[in-house]
mmCIF file of N, CA and C in Angstrom:
data_model
loop_
_atom_site.group_PDB
_atom_site.id
_atom_site.type_symbol
_atom_site.label_atom_id
_atom_site.label_comp_id
_atom_site.label_asym_id
_atom_site.label_seq_id
_atom_site.Cartn_x
_atom_site.Cartn_y
_atom_site.Cartn_z
ATOM 1 N N MET A 1 0.842 -1.186 0.000
ATOM 2 C CA MET A 1 0.000 0.000 0.000
ATOM 3 C C MET A 1 0.882 1.242 0.000
ATOM 4 N N ALA A 2 0.463 2.236 -0.757
ATOM 5 C CA ALA A 2 1.169 3.517 -0.775
ATOM 6 C C ALA A 2 0.655 4.371 0.379
ATOM 7 N N LEU A 3 1.496 5.260 0.859
ATOM 8 C CA LEU A 3 1.166 6.079 2.013
ATOM 9 C C LEU A 3 1.316 7.557 1.685
ATOM 10 N N VAL A 4 0.333 8.330 2.108
ATOM 11 C CA VAL A 4 0.385 9.787 2.008
ATOM 12 C C VAL A 4 0.237 10.316 3.428
ATOM 13 N N GLN A 5 1.186 11.157 3.855
ATOM 14 C CA GLN A 5 1.153 11.751 5.192
ATOM 15 C C GLN A 5 1.503 13.218 5.084
ATOM 16 N N GLU A 6 0.719 14.057 5.691
ATOM 17 C CA GLU A 6 0.974 15.494 5.713
ATOM 18 C C GLU A 6 0.511 16.044 7.055
ATOM 19 N N THR A 7 1.163 17.106 7.510
ATOM 20 C CA THR A 7 0.757 17.790 8.733
ATOM 21 C C THR A 7 0.588 19.269 8.408
ATOM 22 N N PHE A 8 -0.487 19.848 8.932
ATOM 23 C CA PHE A 8 -0.825 21.234 8.642
ATOM 24 C C PHE A 8 -1.078 21.986 9.943
ATOM 25 N N GLU A 9 -0.760 23.273 9.937
ATOM 26 C CA GLU A 9 -1.117 24.165 11.035
ATOM 27 C C GLU A 9 -2.275 25.023 10.545
ATOM 28 N N ILE A 10 -3.366 25.023 11.290
ATOM 29 C CA ILE A 10 -4.546 25.802 10.947
ATOM 30 C C ILE A 10 -4.794 26.787 12.089
ATOM 31 N N HIS A 11 -5.010 28.041 11.754
ATOM 32 C CA HIS A 11 -5.202 29.082 12.764
ATOM 33 C C HIS A 11 -6.661 29.144 13.207
ATOM 34 N N ALA A 12 -7.117 28.066 13.809
ATOM 35 C CA ALA A 12 -8.479 27.982 14.354
ATOM 36 C C ALA A 12 -8.490 26.825 15.347
ATOM 37 N N PRO A 13 -9.397 26.873 16.329
ATOM 38 C CA PRO A 13 -9.468 25.787 17.313
ATOM 39 C C PRO A 13 -9.873 24.460 16.660
ATOM 40 N N PRO A 14 -9.439 23.338 17.247
ATOM 41 C CA PRO A 14 -9.766 22.024 16.686
ATOM 42 C C PRO A 14 -11.262 21.799 16.452
ATOM 43 N N GLU A 15 -12.117 22.316 17.325
ATOM 44 C CA GLU A 15 -13.558 22.121 17.163
ATOM 45 C C GLU A 15 -14.059 22.719 15.848
ATOM 46 N N GLN A 16 -13.579 23.915 15.519
ATOM 47 C CA GLN A 16 -14.006 24.565 14.270
ATOM 48 C C GLN A 16 -13.451 23.832 13.053
ATOM 49 N N VAL A 17 -12.201 23.406 13.138
ATOM 50 C CA VAL A 17 -11.592 22.670 12.026
ATOM 51 C C VAL A 17 -12.323 21.351 11.823
ATOM 52 N N PHE A 18 -12.570 20.649 12.915
ATOM 53 C CA PHE A 18 -13.272 19.371 12.840
ATOM 54 C C PHE A 18 -14.640 19.538 12.181
ATOM 55 N N ASP A 19 -15.382 20.569 12.584
ATOM 56 C CA ASP A 19 -16.726 20.759 12.048
ATOM 57 C C ASP A 19 -16.716 20.932 10.531
ATOM 58 N N LEU A 20 -15.713 21.624 10.001
ATOM 59 C CA LEU A 20 -15.632 21.784 8.547
ATOM 60 C C LEU A 20 -15.211 20.489 7.860
ATOM 61 N N ILE A 21 -14.236 19.783 8.421
ATOM 62 C CA ILE A 21 -13.809 18.501 7.837
ATOM 63 C C ILE A 21 -14.962 17.499 7.902
ATOM 64 N N ASN A 22 -15.715 17.551 8.966
ATOM 65 C CA ASN A 22 -16.815 16.627 9.180
ATOM 66 C C ASN A 22 -17.958 16.829 8.178
ATOM 67 N N ASP A 23 -18.037 17.998 7.558
ATOM 68 C CA ASP A 23 -19.040 18.252 6.513
ATOM 69 C C ASP A 23 -18.474 17.692 5.208
ATOM 70 N N ILE A 24 -18.490 16.381 5.095
ATOM 71 C CA ILE A 24 -17.749 15.653 4.060
ATOM 72 C C ILE A 24 -18.131 16.081 2.651
ATOM 73 N N GLU A 25 -19.404 16.191 2.341
ATOM 74 C CA GLU A 25 -19.795 16.581 0.991
ATOM 75 C C GLU A 25 -19.261 17.973 0.631
ATOM 76 N N ALA A 26 -19.206 18.876 1.595
ATOM 77 C CA ALA A 26 -18.729 20.237 1.331
ATOM 78 C C ALA A 26 -17.240 20.279 1.009
ATOM 79 N N THR A 27 -16.471 19.268 1.464
ATOM 80 C CA THR A 27 -15.029 19.303 1.194
ATOM 81 C C THR A 27 -14.717 19.187 -0.289
ATOM 82 N N SER A 28 -15.659 18.723 -1.093
ATOM 83 C CA SER A 28 -15.408 18.684 -2.538
ATOM 84 C C SER A 28 -15.232 20.093 -3.081
ATOM 85 N N GLY A 29 -15.820 21.077 -2.444
ATOM 86 C CA GLY A 29 -15.661 22.464 -2.865
ATOM 87 C C GLY A 29 -14.334 23.071 -2.467
ATOM 88 N N TYR A 30 -13.531 22.351 -1.713
ATOM 89 C CA TYR A 30 -12.238 22.864 -1.261
ATOM 90 C C TYR A 30 -11.090 22.443 -2.168
ATOM 91 N N SER A 31 -11.375 21.698 -3.219
ATOM 92 C CA SER A 31 -10.321 21.254 -4.134
ATOM 93 C C SER A 31 -10.861 21.175 -5.557
ATOM 94 N N GLU A 32 -10.088 21.719 -6.485
ATOM 95 C CA GLU A 32 -10.459 21.652 -7.902
ATOM 96 C C GLU A 32 -10.350 20.216 -8.420
ATOM 97 N N LEU A 33 -9.569 19.387 -7.755
ATOM 98 C CA LEU A 33 -9.316 18.029 -8.227
ATOM 99 C C LEU A 33 -10.424 17.050 -7.868
ATOM 100 N N ILE A 34 -11.231 17.400 -6.888
ATOM 101 C CA ILE A 34 -12.346 16.534 -6.499
ATOM 102 C C ILE A 34 -13.544 16.913 -7.352
ATOM 103 N N GLN A 35 -14.032 15.972 -8.119
ATOM 104 C CA GLN A 35 -15.182 16.242 -8.978
ATOM 105 C C GLN A 35 -16.490 16.166 -8.205
ATOM 106 N N GLY A 36 -16.521 15.394 -7.141
ATOM 107 C CA GLY A 36 -17.732 15.324 -6.347
ATOM 108 C C GLY A 36 -17.644 14.341 -5.209
ATOM 109 N N ILE A 37 -18.429 14.617 -4.171
ATOM 110 C CA ILE A 37 -18.601 13.706 -3.041
ATOM 111 C C ILE A 37 -20.088 13.717 -2.732
ATOM 112 N N GLU A 38 -20.685 12.541 -2.700
ATOM 113 C CA GLU A 38 -22.111 12.481 -2.417
ATOM 114 C C GLU A 38 -22.400 11.402 -1.373
ATOM 115 N N THR A 39 -23.405 11.666 -0.559
ATOM 116 C CA THR A 39 -23.854 10.694 0.433
ATOM 117 C C THR A 39 -24.618 9.590 -0.289
ATOM 118 N N ILE A 40 -24.232 8.340 -0.011
ATOM 119 C CA ILE A 40 -24.936 7.209 -0.639
ATOM 120 C C ILE A 40 -25.545 6.268 0.397
ATOM 121 N N GLY A 41 -25.333 6.561 1.658
ATOM 122 C CA GLY A 41 -25.880 5.735 2.730
ATOM 123 C C GLY A 41 -25.469 6.321 4.064
ATOM 124 N N GLU A 42 -25.852 5.653 5.124
ATOM 125 C CA GLU A 42 -25.481 6.128 6.450
ATOM 126 C C GLU A 42 -23.967 6.066 6.620
ATOM 127 N N GLU A 43 -23.374 7.236 6.847
ATOM 128 C CA GLU A 43 -21.917 7.349 7.030
ATOM 129 C C GLU A 43 -21.127 6.866 5.816
ATOM 130 N N THR A 44 -21.750 6.810 4.631
ATOM 131 C CA THR A 44 -21.095 6.290 3.429
ATOM 132 C C THR A 44 -21.182 7.322 2.309
ATOM 133 N N TYR A 45 -20.046 7.515 1.608
ATOM 134 C CA TYR A 45 -19.934 8.567 0.599
ATOM 135 C C TYR A 45 -19.275 8.017 -0.659
ATOM 136 N N ARG A 46 -19.649 8.579 -1.813
ATOM 137 C CA ARG A 46 -19.004 8.249 -3.086
ATOM 138 C C ARG A 46 -18.135 9.437 -3.477
ATOM 139 N N TYR A 47 -16.850 9.145 -3.710
ATOM 140 C CA TYR A 47 -15.872 10.153 -4.116
ATOM 141 C C TYR A 47 -15.581 9.991 -5.602
ATOM 142 N N ARG A 48 -15.466 11.104 -6.317
ATOM 143 C CA ARG A 48 -15.106 11.084 -7.731
ATOM 144 C C ARG A 48 -13.984 12.077 -7.972
ATOM 145 N N ILE A 49 -12.882 11.590 -8.567
ATOM 146 C CA ILE A 49 -11.757 12.440 -8.947
ATOM 147 C C ILE A 49 -11.340 12.061 -10.362
ATOM 148 N N SER A 50 -10.421 12.827 -10.922
ATOM 149 C CA SER A 50 -9.865 12.500 -12.231
ATOM 150 C C SER A 50 -8.357 12.618 -12.132
ATOM 151 N N VAL A 51 -7.651 11.574 -12.562
ATOM 152 C CA VAL A 51 -6.191 11.562 -12.527
ATOM 153 C C VAL A 51 -5.702 11.412 -13.958
ATOM 154 N N ALA A 52 -4.994 12.403 -14.447
ATOM 155 C CA ALA A 52 -4.463 12.374 -15.814
ATOM 156 C C ALA A 52 -5.572 12.031 -16.813
ATOM 157 N N GLY A 53 -6.741 12.590 -16.588
ATOM 158 C CA GLY A 53 -7.866 12.350 -17.482
ATOM 159 C C GLY A 53 -8.603 11.041 -17.248
ATOM 160 N N ILE A 54 -8.135 10.244 -16.292
ATOM 161 C CA ILE A 54 -8.781 8.965 -15.988
ATOM 162 C C ILE A 54 -9.689 9.159 -14.773
ATOM 163 N N PRO A 55 -11.002 8.959 -14.963
ATOM 164 C CA PRO A 55 -11.913 9.132 -13.822
ATOM 165 C C PRO A 55 -11.776 7.968 -12.837
ATOM 166 N N LEU A 56 -11.737 8.302 -11.567
ATOM 167 C CA LEU A 56 -11.679 7.299 -10.504
ATOM 168 C C LEU A 56 -12.789 7.591 -9.506
ATOM 169 N N SER A 57 -13.350 6.542 -8.966
ATOM 170 C CA SER A 57 -14.335 6.740 -7.912
ATOM 171 C C SER A 57 -14.200 5.609 -6.905
ATOM 172 N N TRP A 58 -14.646 5.881 -5.711
ATOM 173 C CA TRP A 58 -14.666 4.865 -4.660
ATOM 174 C C TRP A 58 -15.728 5.262 -3.653
ATOM 175 N N ASP A 59 -16.194 4.290 -2.937
ATOM 176 C CA ASP A 59 -17.137 4.519 -1.852
ATOM 177 C C ASP A 59 -16.383 4.312 -0.551
ATOM 178 N N ALA A 60 -16.621 5.198 0.395
ATOM 179 C CA ALA A 60 -15.933 5.106 1.677
ATOM 180 C C ALA A 60 -16.932 5.290 2.804
ATOM 181 N N LYS A 61 -16.644 4.610 3.887
ATOM 182 C CA LYS A 61 -17.486 4.681 5.083
ATOM 183 C C LYS A 61 -16.681 5.301 6.216
ATOM 184 N N VAL A 62 -17.300 6.224 6.935
ATOM 185 C CA VAL A 62 -16.661 6.800 8.119
ATOM 186 C C VAL A 62 -16.580 5.700 9.164
ATOM 187 N N THR A 63 -15.375 5.434 9.656
ATOM 188 C CA THR A 63 -15.174 4.366 10.633
ATOM 189 C C THR A 63 -14.993 4.897 12.051
ATOM 190 N N GLU A 64 -14.653 6.175 12.153
ATOM 191 C CA GLU A 64 -14.452 6.773 13.474
ATOM 192 C C GLU A 64 -14.686 8.274 13.360
ATOM 193 N N ARG A 65 -15.451 8.801 14.290
ATOM 194 C CA ARG A 65 -15.747 10.235 14.294
ATOM 195 C C ARG A 65 -15.776 10.660 15.755
ATOM 196 N N ILE A 66 -14.710 11.269 16.214
ATOM 197 C CA ILE A 66 -14.610 11.711 17.607
ATOM 198 C C ILE A 66 -14.286 13.208 17.593
ATOM 199 N N ARG A 67 -15.286 14.017 17.865
ATOM 200 C CA ARG A 67 -15.114 15.466 17.854
ATOM 201 C C ARG A 67 -14.419 15.912 19.117
ATOM 202 N N PRO A 68 -13.394 16.710 19.062
ATOM 203 C CA PRO A 68 -12.746 17.324 17.909
ATOM 204 C C PRO A 68 -11.425 16.646 17.539
ATOM 205 N N ASP A 69 -11.275 15.386 17.886
ATOM 206 C CA ASP A 69 -9.967 14.729 17.760
ATOM 207 C C ASP A 69 -9.669 14.113 16.402
ATOM 208 N N ARG A 70 -10.642 13.404 15.827
ATOM 209 C CA ARG A 70 -10.313 12.715 14.566
ATOM 210 C C ARG A 70 -11.568 12.267 13.831
ATOM 211 N N ILE A 71 -11.357 12.103 12.531
ATOM 212 C CA ILE A 71 -12.366 11.489 11.669
ATOM 213 C C ILE A 71 -11.608 10.573 10.717
ATOM 214 N N CYS A 72 -12.040 9.311 10.669
ATOM 215 C CA CYS A 72 -11.351 8.296 9.873
ATOM 216 C C CYS A 72 -12.341 7.618 8.948
ATOM 217 N N TRP A 73 -11.830 7.070 7.867
ATOM 218 C CA TRP A 73 -12.674 6.406 6.881
ATOM 219 C C TRP A 73 -11.935 5.248 6.249
ATOM 220 N N GLU A 74 -12.694 4.399 5.591
ATOM 221 C CA GLU A 74 -12.132 3.253 4.876
ATOM 222 C C GLU A 74 -13.017 2.994 3.663
ATOM 223 N N SER A 75 -12.389 2.679 2.532
ATOM 224 C CA SER A 75 -13.176 2.422 1.331
ATOM 225 C C SER A 75 -13.882 1.081 1.447
ATOM 226 N N ILE A 76 -15.032 1.011 0.776
ATOM 227 C CA ILE A 76 -15.794 -0.235 0.745
ATOM 228 C C ILE A 76 -16.019 -0.690 -0.699
ATOM 229 N N ARG A 77 -15.607 0.143 -1.679
ATOM 230 C CA ARG A 77 -15.702 -0.189 -3.093
ATOM 231 C C ARG A 77 -14.726 0.701 -3.860
ATOM 232 N N GLY A 78 -14.126 0.153 -4.916
ATOM 233 C CA GLY A 78 -13.206 0.934 -5.739
ATOM 234 C C GLY A 78 -11.789 0.831 -5.205
ATOM 235 N N ILE A 79 -11.039 1.917 -5.266
ATOM 236 C CA ILE A 79 -9.667 1.947 -4.752
ATOM 237 C C ILE A 79 -9.696 1.546 -3.282
ATOM 238 N N THR A 80 -8.757 0.702 -2.870
ATOM 239 C CA THR A 80 -8.653 0.354 -1.458
ATOM 240 C C THR A 80 -7.910 1.491 -0.764
ATOM 241 N N LEU A 81 -8.571 2.123 0.179
ATOM 242 C CA LEU A 81 -7.902 3.181 0.931
ATOM 243 C C LEU A 81 -8.446 3.255 2.335
ATOM 244 N N LYS A 82 -7.608 3.818 3.178
ATOM 245 C CA LYS A 82 -7.925 3.973 4.590
ATOM 246 C C LYS A 82 -7.233 5.250 5.038
ATOM 247 N N GLY A 83 -7.979 6.138 5.678
ATOM 248 C CA GLY A 83 -7.362 7.400 6.045
ATOM 249 C C GLY A 83 -7.948 7.997 7.301
ATOM 250 N N CYS A 84 -7.290 9.082 7.743
ATOM 251 C CA CYS A 84 -7.703 9.725 8.980
ATOM 252 C C CYS A 84 -7.186 11.161 9.023
ATOM 253 N N PHE A 85 -8.019 12.063 9.520
ATOM 254 C CA PHE A 85 -7.587 13.392 9.928
ATOM 255 C C PHE A 85 -7.513 13.358 11.441
ATOM 256 N N GLN A 86 -6.346 13.644 11.994
ATOM 257 C CA GLN A 86 -6.153 13.680 13.442
ATOM 258 C C GLN A 86 -5.896 15.140 13.813
ATOM 259 N N LEU A 87 -6.651 15.683 14.762
ATOM 260 C CA LEU A 87 -6.522 17.081 15.155
ATOM 261 C C LEU A 87 -6.016 17.184 16.582
ATOM 262 N N ALA A 88 -5.214 18.223 16.816
ATOM 263 C CA ALA A 88 -4.694 18.469 18.159
ATOM 264 C C ALA A 88 -4.571 19.973 18.366
ATOM 265 N N PRO A 89 -4.808 20.437 19.592
ATOM 266 C CA PRO A 89 -4.615 21.860 19.866
ATOM 267 C C PRO A 89 -3.155 22.237 19.651
ATOM 268 N N ALA A 90 -2.935 23.436 19.161
ATOM 269 C CA ALA A 90 -1.582 23.956 18.962
ATOM 270 C C ALA A 90 -1.572 25.416 19.382
ATOM 271 N N GLU A 91 -0.393 25.947 19.578
ATOM 272 C CA GLU A 91 -0.260 27.339 19.994
ATOM 273 C C GLU A 91 -0.980 28.280 19.027
ATOM 274 N N SER A 92 -0.892 27.976 17.743
ATOM 275 C CA SER A 92 -1.499 28.843 16.727
ATOM 276 C C SER A 92 -2.938 28.454 16.395
ATOM 277 N N GLY A 93 -3.462 27.420 17.019
ATOM 278 C CA GLY A 93 -4.820 26.970 16.741
ATOM 279 C C GLY A 93 -4.919 25.460 16.770
ATOM 280 N N SER A 94 -4.615 24.820 15.617
ATOM 281 C CA SER A 94 -4.720 23.358 15.514
ATOM 282 C C SER A 94 -3.606 22.800 14.644
ATOM 283 N N THR A 95 -3.186 21.605 15.006
ATOM 284 C CA THR A 95 -2.334 20.815 14.132
ATOM 285 C C THR A 95 -3.229 19.727 13.563
ATOM 286 N N VAL A 96 -3.230 19.613 12.236
ATOM 287 C CA VAL A 96 -4.037 18.597 11.568
ATOM 288 C C VAL A 96 -3.092 17.648 10.861
ATOM 289 N N SER A 97 -3.125 16.389 11.265
ATOM 290 C CA SER A 97 -2.313 15.356 10.619
ATOM 291 C C SER A 97 -3.223 14.549 9.708
ATOM 292 N N PHE A 98 -2.819 14.441 8.457
ATOM 293 C CA PHE A 98 -3.561 13.674 7.455
ATOM 294 C C PHE A 98 -2.730 12.456 7.115
ATOM 295 N N ARG A 99 -3.358 11.294 7.175
ATOM 296 C CA ARG A 99 -2.681 10.044 6.832
ATOM 297 C C ARG A 99 -3.637 9.195 6.007
ATOM 298 N N MET A 100 -3.143 8.695 4.876
ATOM 299 C CA MET A 100 -3.979 7.848 4.043
ATOM 300 C C MET A 100 -3.109 6.801 3.353
ATOM 301 N N GLU A 101 -3.574 5.561 3.397
ATOM 302 C CA GLU A 101 -2.945 4.463 2.676
ATOM 303 C C GLU A 101 -3.889 4.053 1.564
ATOM 304 N N TYR A 102 -3.332 3.717 0.401
ATOM 305 C CA TYR A 102 -4.192 3.303 -0.700
ATOM 306 C C TYR A 102 -3.513 2.237 -1.542
ATOM 307 N N HIS A 103 -4.356 1.490 -2.265
ATOM 308 C CA HIS A 103 -3.877 0.427 -3.144
ATOM 309 C C HIS A 103 -4.841 0.287 -4.312
ATOM 310 N N ILE A 104 -4.306 0.210 -5.521
ATOM 311 C CA ILE A 104 -5.121 -0.032 -6.705
ATOM 312 C C ILE A 104 -4.893 -1.482 -7.110
ATOM 313 N N HIS A 105 -5.964 -2.245 -7.188
ATOM 314 C CA HIS A 105 -5.856 -3.681 -7.439
ATOM 315 C C HIS A 105 -5.521 -4.029 -8.884
ATOM 316 N N ASN A 106 -5.974 -3.237 -9.831
ATOM 317 C CA ASN A 106 -5.685 -3.482 -11.232
ATOM 318 C C ASN A 106 -4.229 -3.106 -11.498
ATOM 319 N N ARG A 107 -3.381 -4.111 -11.813
ATOM 320 C CA ARG A 107 -1.939 -3.867 -11.962
ATOM 321 C C ARG A 107 -1.613 -2.866 -13.053
ATOM 322 N N ILE A 108 -2.291 -2.971 -14.179
ATOM 323 C CA ILE A 108 -2.016 -2.056 -15.285
ATOM 324 C C ILE A 108 -2.401 -0.634 -14.892
ATOM 325 N N LEU A 109 -3.575 -0.490 -14.319
ATOM 326 C CA LEU A 109 -4.018 0.823 -13.871
ATOM 327 C C LEU A 109 -3.100 1.364 -12.776
ATOM 328 N N ALA A 110 -2.664 0.501 -11.884
ATOM 329 C CA ALA A 110 -1.742 0.913 -10.820
ATOM 330 C C ALA A 110 -0.429 1.420 -11.412
ATOM 331 N N LEU A 111 0.117 0.713 -12.405
ATOM 332 C CA LEU A 111 1.361 1.157 -13.049
ATOM 333 C C LEU A 111 1.191 2.506 -13.728
ATOM 334 N N LEU A 112 0.040 2.710 -14.345
ATOM 335 C CA LEU A 112 -0.219 3.986 -15.025
ATOM 336 C C LEU A 112 -0.419 5.138 -14.043
ATOM 337 N N LEU A 113 -1.139 4.863 -12.962
ATOM 338 C CA LEU A 113 -1.552 5.945 -12.072
ATOM 339 C C LEU A 113 -0.642 6.190 -10.878
ATOM 340 N N GLN A 114 0.125 5.182 -10.453
ATOM 341 C CA GLN A 114 0.939 5.317 -9.244
ATOM 342 C C GLN A 114 1.818 6.574 -9.242
ATOM 343 N N PRO A 115 2.474 6.901 -10.358
ATOM 344 C CA PRO A 115 3.303 8.115 -10.327
ATOM 345 C C PRO A 115 2.505 9.398 -10.085
ATOM 346 N N PHE A 116 1.208 9.365 -10.357
ATOM 347 C CA PHE A 116 0.375 10.551 -10.200
ATOM 348 C C PHE A 116 -0.380 10.588 -8.880
ATOM 349 N N LEU A 117 -0.759 9.419 -8.363
ATOM 350 C CA LEU A 117 -1.689 9.385 -7.233
ATOM 351 C C LEU A 117 -1.130 9.950 -5.930
ATOM 352 N N THR A 118 0.063 9.534 -5.527
ATOM 353 C CA THR A 118 0.587 10.038 -4.256
ATOM 354 C C THR A 118 0.729 11.559 -4.292
ATOM 355 N N PRO A 119 1.359 12.129 -5.334
ATOM 356 C CA PRO A 119 1.405 13.593 -5.387
ATOM 357 C C PRO A 119 0.018 14.226 -5.482
ATOM 358 N N LEU A 120 -0.897 13.570 -6.188
ATOM 359 C CA LEU A 120 -2.247 14.100 -6.318
ATOM 360 C C LEU A 120 -2.959 14.119 -4.969
ATOM 361 N N PHE A 121 -2.894 13.012 -4.228
ATOM 362 C CA PHE A 121 -3.537 12.973 -2.916
ATOM 363 C C PHE A 121 -2.911 13.997 -1.967
ATOM 364 N N ARG A 122 -1.592 14.198 -2.055
ATOM 365 C CA ARG A 122 -0.934 15.241 -1.248
ATOM 366 C C ARG A 122 -1.455 16.622 -1.643
ATOM 367 N N GLU A 123 -1.569 16.846 -2.946
ATOM 368 C CA GLU A 123 -2.055 18.131 -3.443
ATOM 369 C C GLU A 123 -3.485 18.385 -2.992
ATOM 370 N N VAL A 124 -4.325 17.368 -3.062
ATOM 371 C CA VAL A 124 -5.709 17.524 -2.619
ATOM 372 C C VAL A 124 -5.744 17.864 -1.131
ATOM 373 N N ALA A 125 -4.990 17.137 -0.319
ATOM 374 C CA ALA A 125 -4.977 17.402 1.130
ATOM 375 C C ALA A 125 -4.499 18.822 1.414
ATOM 376 N N THR A 126 -3.449 19.262 0.730
ATOM 377 C CA THR A 126 -2.910 20.605 0.933
ATOM 378 C C THR A 126 -3.919 21.662 0.497
ATOM 379 N N GLU A 127 -4.544 21.450 -0.648
ATOM 380 C CA GLU A 127 -5.535 22.397 -1.156
ATOM 381 C C GLU A 127 -6.747 22.471 -0.230
ATOM 382 N N VAL A 128 -7.224 21.330 0.241
ATOM 383 C CA VAL A 128 -8.368 21.303 1.155
ATOM 384 C C VAL A 128 -8.030 22.057 2.438
ATOM 385 N N MET A 129 -6.853 21.816 2.994
ATOM 386 C CA MET A 129 -6.477 22.493 4.246
ATOM 387 C C MET A 129 -6.319 24.004 4.051
ATOM 388 N N ALA A 130 -5.740 24.414 2.933
ATOM 389 C CA ALA A 130 -5.564 25.846 2.663
ATOM 390 C C ALA A 130 -6.931 26.535 2.527
ATOM 391 N N ARG A 131 -7.841 25.917 1.804
ATOM 392 C CA ARG A 131 -9.172 26.518 1.618
ATOM 393 C C ARG A 131 -9.981 26.455 2.906
ATOM 394 N N LEU A 132 -9.774 25.412 3.682
ATOM 395 C CA LEU A 132 -10.447 25.299 4.957
ATOM 396 C C LEU A 132 -9.991 26.436 5.868
ATOM 397 N N GLU A 133 -8.677 26.690 5.897
ATOM 398 C CA GLU A 133 -8.170 27.766 6.744
ATOM 399 C C GLU A 133 -8.676 29.121 6.277
ATOM 400 N N THR A 134 -8.741 29.326 4.971
ATOM 401 C CA THR A 134 -9.287 30.582 4.430
ATOM 402 C C THR A 134 -10.731 30.750 4.881
ATOM 403 N N ARG A 135 -11.485 29.705 4.849
ATOM 404 C CA ARG A 135 -12.888 29.762 5.248
ATOM 405 C C ARG A 135 -13.025 30.076 6.742
ATOM 406 N N LEU A 136 -12.079 29.615 7.547
ATOM 407 C CA LEU A 136 -12.146 29.840 8.986
ATOM 408 C C LEU A 136 -11.656 31.229 9.394
ATOM 409 N N SER A 137 -10.923 31.900 8.502
ATOM 410 C CA SER A 137 -10.377 33.214 8.899
ATOM 411 C C SER A 137 -11.314 34.359 8.588
#
């Protein structure tokens, strides 16, 4: 499994940051790379992105939601992934740690997309956090 890890400083208390991250469908508006996120069931969402012109989608279920500490998810269809936003109070507001592991089962697709996916997921996380902080200020 490939791993994406990033840590961000957000100038807002963890409760406010958590509340925005917790509005999962709205996070699609925080990144140009996310084509959409929609609720498809209880605690279950469908994500749609495009990588190098190749559309990808997966369904993920929230596995842990503890306000204001963390929100975690795991895919149940499509790309295998598991991730978490972990929040902690910081002098400047909040430290947000993003961690996600993913695996593409189709070998050919994995070979084509692997060089793009890790940087893409990092870019999405960075873009989401930057727009989230702008929204909180």
